[in-house]
PDB file of C-alpha atoms in Angstrom:
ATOM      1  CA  UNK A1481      95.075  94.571 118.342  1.00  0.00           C
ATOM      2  CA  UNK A1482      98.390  96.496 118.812  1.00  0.00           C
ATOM      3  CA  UNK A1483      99.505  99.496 116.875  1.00  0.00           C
ATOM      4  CA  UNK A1484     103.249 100.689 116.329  1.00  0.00           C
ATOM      5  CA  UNK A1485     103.121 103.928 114.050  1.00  0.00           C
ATOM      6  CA  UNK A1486     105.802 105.572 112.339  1.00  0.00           C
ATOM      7  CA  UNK A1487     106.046 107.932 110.107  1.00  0.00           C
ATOM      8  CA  UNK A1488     109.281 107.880 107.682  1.00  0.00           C
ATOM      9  CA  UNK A1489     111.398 110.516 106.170  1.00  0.00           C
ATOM     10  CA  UNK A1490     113.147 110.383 102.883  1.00  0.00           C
ATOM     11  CA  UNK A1491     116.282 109.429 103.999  1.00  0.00           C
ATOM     12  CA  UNK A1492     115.055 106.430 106.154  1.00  0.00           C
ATOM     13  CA  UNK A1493     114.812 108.633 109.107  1.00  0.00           C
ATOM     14  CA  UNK A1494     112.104 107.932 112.373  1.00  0.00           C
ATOM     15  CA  UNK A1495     110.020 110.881 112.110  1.00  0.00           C
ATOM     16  CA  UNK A1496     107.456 110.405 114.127  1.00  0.00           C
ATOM     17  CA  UNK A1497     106.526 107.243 116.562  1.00  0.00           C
ATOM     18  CA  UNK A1498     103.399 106.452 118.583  1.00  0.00           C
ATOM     19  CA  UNK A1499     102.263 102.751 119.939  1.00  0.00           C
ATOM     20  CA  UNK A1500      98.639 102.670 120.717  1.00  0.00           C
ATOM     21  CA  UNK A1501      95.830  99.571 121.003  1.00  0.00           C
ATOM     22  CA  UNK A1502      92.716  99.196 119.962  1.00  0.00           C
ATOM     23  CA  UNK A1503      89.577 101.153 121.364  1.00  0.00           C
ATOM     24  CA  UNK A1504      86.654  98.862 119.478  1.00  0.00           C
ATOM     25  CA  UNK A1505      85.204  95.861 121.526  1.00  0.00           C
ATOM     26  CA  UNK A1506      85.725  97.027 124.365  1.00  0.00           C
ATOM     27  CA  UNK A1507      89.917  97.555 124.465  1.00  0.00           C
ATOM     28  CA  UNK A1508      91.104 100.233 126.204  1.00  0.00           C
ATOM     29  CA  UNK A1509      94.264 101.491 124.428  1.00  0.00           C
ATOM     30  CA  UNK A1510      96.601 100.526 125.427  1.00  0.00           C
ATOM     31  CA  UNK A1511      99.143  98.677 123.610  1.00  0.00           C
ATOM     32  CA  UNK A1512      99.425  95.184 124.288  1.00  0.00           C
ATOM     33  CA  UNK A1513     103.074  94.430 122.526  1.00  0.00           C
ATOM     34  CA  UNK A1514     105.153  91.552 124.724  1.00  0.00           C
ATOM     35  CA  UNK A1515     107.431  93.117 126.698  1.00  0.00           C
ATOM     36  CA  UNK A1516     110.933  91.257 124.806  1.00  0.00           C
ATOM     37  CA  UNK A1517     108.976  92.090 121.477  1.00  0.00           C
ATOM     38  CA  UNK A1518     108.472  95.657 122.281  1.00  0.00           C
ATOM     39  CA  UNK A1519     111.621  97.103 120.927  1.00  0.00           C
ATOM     40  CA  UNK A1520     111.862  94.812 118.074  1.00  0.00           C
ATOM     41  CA  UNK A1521     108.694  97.161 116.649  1.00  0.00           C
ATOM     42  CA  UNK A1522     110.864  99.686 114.941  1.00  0.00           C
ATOM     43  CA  UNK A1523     113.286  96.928 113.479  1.00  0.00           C
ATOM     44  CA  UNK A1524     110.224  95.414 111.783  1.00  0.00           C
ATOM     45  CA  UNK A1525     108.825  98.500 110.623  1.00  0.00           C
ATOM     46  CA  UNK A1526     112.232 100.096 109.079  1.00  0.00           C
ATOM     47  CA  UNK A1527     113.279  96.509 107.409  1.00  0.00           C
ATOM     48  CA  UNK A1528     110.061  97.213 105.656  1.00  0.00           C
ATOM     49  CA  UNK A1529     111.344  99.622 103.472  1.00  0.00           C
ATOM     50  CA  UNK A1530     112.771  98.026 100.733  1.00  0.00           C
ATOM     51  CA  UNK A1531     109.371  95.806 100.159  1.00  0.00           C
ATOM     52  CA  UNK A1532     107.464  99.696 100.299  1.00  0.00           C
ATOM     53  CA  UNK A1533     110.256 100.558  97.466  1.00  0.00           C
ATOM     54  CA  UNK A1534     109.467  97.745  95.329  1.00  0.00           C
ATOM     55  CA  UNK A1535     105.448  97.883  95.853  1.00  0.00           C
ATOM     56  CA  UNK A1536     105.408 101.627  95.328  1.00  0.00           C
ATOM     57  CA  UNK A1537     106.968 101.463  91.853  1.00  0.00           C
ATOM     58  CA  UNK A1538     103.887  98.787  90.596  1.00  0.00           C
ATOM     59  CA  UNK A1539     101.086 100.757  91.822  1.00  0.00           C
ATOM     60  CA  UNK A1540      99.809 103.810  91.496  1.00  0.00           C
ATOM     61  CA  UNK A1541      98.172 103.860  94.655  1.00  0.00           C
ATOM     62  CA  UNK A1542      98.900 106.078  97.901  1.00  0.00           C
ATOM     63  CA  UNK A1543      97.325 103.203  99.967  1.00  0.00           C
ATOM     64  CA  UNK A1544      99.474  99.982 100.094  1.00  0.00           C
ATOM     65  CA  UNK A1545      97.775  97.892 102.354  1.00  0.00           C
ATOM     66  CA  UNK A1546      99.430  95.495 104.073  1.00  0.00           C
ATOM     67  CA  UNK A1547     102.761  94.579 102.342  1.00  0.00           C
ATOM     68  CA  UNK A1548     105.019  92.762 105.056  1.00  0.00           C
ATOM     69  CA  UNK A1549     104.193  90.351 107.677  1.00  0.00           C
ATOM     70  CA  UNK A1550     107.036  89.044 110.310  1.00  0.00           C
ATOM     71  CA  UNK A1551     105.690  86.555 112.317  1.00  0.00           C
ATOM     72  CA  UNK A1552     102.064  87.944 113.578  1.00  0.00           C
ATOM     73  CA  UNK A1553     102.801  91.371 112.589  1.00  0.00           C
ATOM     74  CA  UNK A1554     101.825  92.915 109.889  1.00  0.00           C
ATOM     75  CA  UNK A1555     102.931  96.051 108.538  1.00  0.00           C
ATOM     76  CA  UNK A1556     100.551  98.622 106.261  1.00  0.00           C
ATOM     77  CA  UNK A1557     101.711 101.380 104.407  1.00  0.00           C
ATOM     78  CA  UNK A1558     100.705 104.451 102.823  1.00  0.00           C
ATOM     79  CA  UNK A1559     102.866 106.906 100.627  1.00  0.00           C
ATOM     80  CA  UNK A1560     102.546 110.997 100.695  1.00  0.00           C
ATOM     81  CA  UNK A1561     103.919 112.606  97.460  1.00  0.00           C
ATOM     82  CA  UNK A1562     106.819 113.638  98.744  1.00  0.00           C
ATOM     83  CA  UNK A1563     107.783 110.002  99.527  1.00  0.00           C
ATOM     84  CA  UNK A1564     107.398 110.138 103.170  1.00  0.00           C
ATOM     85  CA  UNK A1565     105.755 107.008 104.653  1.00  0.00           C
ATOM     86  CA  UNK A1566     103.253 106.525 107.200  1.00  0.00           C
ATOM     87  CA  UNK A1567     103.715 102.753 108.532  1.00  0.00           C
ATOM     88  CA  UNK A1568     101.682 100.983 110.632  1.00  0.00           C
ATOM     89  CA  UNK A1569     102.506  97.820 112.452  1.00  0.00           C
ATOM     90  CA  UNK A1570      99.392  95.658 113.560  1.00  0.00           C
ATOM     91  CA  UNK A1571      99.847  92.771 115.965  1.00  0.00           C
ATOM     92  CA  UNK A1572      96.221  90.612 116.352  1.00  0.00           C
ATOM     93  CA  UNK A1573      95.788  89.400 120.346  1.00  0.00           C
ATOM     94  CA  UNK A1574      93.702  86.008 118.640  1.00  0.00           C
ATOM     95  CA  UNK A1575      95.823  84.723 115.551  1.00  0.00           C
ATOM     96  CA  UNK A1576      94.124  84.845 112.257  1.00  0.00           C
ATOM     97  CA  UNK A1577      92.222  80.717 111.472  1.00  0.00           C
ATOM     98  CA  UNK A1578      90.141  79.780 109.245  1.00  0.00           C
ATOM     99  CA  UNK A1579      87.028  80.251 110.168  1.00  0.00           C
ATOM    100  CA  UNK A1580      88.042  84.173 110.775  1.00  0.00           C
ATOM    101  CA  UNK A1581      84.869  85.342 109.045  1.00  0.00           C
ATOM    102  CA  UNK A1582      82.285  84.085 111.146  1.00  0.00           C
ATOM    103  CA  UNK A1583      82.431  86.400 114.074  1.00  0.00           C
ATOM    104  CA  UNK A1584      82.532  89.719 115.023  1.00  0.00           C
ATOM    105  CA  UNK A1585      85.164  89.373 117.067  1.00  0.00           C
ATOM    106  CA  UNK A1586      87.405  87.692 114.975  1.00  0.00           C
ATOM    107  CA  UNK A1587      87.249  90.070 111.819  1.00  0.00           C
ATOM    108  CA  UNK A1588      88.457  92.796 114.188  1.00  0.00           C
ATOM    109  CA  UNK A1589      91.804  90.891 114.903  1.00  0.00           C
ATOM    110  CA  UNK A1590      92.307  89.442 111.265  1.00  0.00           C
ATOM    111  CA  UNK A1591      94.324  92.242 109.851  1.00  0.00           C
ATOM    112  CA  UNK A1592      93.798  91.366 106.223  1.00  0.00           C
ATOM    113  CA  UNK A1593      89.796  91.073 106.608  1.00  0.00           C
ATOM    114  CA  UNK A1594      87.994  94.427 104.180  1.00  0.00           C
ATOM    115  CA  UNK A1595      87.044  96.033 107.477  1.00  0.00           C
ATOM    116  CA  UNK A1596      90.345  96.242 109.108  1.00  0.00           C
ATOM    117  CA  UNK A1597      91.712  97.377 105.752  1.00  0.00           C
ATOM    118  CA  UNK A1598      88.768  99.807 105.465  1.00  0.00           C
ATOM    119  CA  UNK A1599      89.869 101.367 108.893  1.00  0.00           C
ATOM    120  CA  UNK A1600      93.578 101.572 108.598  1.00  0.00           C
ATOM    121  CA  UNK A1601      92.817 103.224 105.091  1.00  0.00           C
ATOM    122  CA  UNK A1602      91.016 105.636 106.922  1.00  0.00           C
ATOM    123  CA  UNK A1603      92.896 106.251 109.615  1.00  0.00           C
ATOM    124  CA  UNK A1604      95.852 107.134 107.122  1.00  0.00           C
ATOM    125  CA  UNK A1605      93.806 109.422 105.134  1.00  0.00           C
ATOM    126  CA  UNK A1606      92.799 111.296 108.775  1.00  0.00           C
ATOM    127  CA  UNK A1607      96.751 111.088 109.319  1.00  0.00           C
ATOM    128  CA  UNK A1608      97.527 112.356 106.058  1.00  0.00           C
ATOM    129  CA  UNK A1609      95.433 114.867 106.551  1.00  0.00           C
ATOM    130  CA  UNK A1610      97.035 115.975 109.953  1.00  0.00           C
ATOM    131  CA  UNK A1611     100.575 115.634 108.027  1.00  0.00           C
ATOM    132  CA  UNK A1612      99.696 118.144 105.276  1.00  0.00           C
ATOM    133  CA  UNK A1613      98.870 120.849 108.034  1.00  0.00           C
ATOM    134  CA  UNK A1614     102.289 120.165 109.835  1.00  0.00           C
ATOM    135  CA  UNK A1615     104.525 120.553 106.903  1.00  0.00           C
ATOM    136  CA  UNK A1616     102.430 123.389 106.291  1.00  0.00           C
ATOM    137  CA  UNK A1617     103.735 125.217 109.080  1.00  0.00           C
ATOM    138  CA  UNK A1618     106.929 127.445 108.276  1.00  0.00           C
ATOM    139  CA  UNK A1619     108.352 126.415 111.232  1.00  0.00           C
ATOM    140  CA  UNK A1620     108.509 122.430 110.055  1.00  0.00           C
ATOM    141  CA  UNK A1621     112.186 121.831 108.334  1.00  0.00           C
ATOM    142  CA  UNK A1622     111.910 118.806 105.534  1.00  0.00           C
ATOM    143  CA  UNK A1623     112.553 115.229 107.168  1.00  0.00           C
ATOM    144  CA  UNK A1624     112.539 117.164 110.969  1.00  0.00           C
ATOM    145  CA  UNK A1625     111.153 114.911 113.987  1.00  0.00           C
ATOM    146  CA  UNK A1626     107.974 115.948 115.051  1.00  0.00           C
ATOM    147  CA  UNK A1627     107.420 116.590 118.291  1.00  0.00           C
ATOM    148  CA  UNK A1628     104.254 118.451 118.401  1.00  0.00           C
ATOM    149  CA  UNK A1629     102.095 117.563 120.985  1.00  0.00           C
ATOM    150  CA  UNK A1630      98.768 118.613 119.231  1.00  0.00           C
ATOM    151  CA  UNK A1631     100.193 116.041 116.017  1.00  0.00           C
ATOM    152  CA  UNK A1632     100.362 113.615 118.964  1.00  0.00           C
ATOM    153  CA  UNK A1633      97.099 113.895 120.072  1.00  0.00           C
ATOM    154  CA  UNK A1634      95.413 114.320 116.539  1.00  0.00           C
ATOM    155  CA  UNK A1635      97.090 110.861 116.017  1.00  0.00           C
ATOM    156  CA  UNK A1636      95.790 109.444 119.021  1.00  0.00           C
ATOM    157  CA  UNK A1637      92.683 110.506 118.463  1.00  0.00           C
ATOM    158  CA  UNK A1638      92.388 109.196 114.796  1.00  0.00           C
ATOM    159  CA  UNK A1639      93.612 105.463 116.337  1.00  0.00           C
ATOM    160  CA  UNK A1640      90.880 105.820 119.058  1.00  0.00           C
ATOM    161  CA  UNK A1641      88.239 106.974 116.142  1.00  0.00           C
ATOM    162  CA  UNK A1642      89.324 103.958 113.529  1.00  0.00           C
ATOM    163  CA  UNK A1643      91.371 101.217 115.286  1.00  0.00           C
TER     164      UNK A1643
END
């Protein structure tokens, strides 16, 4: 699979961006987005928004799952307290069938299967976690971009861990 991940201020605002592939079953990474797609990835992820208002509001949860799908992307979502969003777009290489649940291979690129779900959800808690050190430092201004290398790498390193 593909990853776009953004991170969303309070206003609406790109915080934070990073596109990424899978590193289970042997991928290696990189992200494999089509090249007239690949800057259609923040358009899908920001006309998102309004579905994450509406789901937030009937559950209680920080974890969303996956509330939006455009075509063969499908967009996860998990809230922080002070309403910033962490998104996550997911595009499967093999589309999801029927018989999804029979292999190995195919759970891994059927976003809605419990073990993809399981690993997003903990790959946004390991984000989250990340976050909550950031806006910790005094230096980090309220709905800022940030362009910390270190956050870069932590979030790297959580996609190469989970995803």
């Amino acid at each position: 699979m593909s990853y776009y991940f953004c991170i969303v201020g309070t206003k609406d605002n790109p915080l934070f961006e990073h596109e990424f592939g899978t590193s289970k079953q042997g991928g290696d990474g990189v992200a494999r987005f089509r090249e007239e797609a690949r800057h259609l990835n923040q358009f899908i992820v920001h006309s998102s928004l309004d579905i994450v208002e509406e789901v937030m509001w009937n559950s209680g949860a920080m974890y969303l799952k996956v509330i939006d799908k455009f075509y063969n992307n499908y967009i996860s979502c998990f809230l922080t307290g002070g309403n910033i969003k962490f998104l996550l777009l997911h595009a499967p290489l093999v589309p999801p069938s029927g018989n999804a649940g029979t292999s190995k291979a195919f759970v891994a690129s059927n976003p809605t299967a419990p073990a993809t779900e399981e690993a997003i959800r903990q790959f946004f808690n390991d984000i989250y976690d990340v976050w909550v050190k950031n806006i910790m430092n005094p230096f980090y201004s309220l709905n800022g971009v940030v362009s910390s290398p270190i956050f870069r790498a932590r979030v790297a390193q959580a996609g190469k861990k989970y995803l």
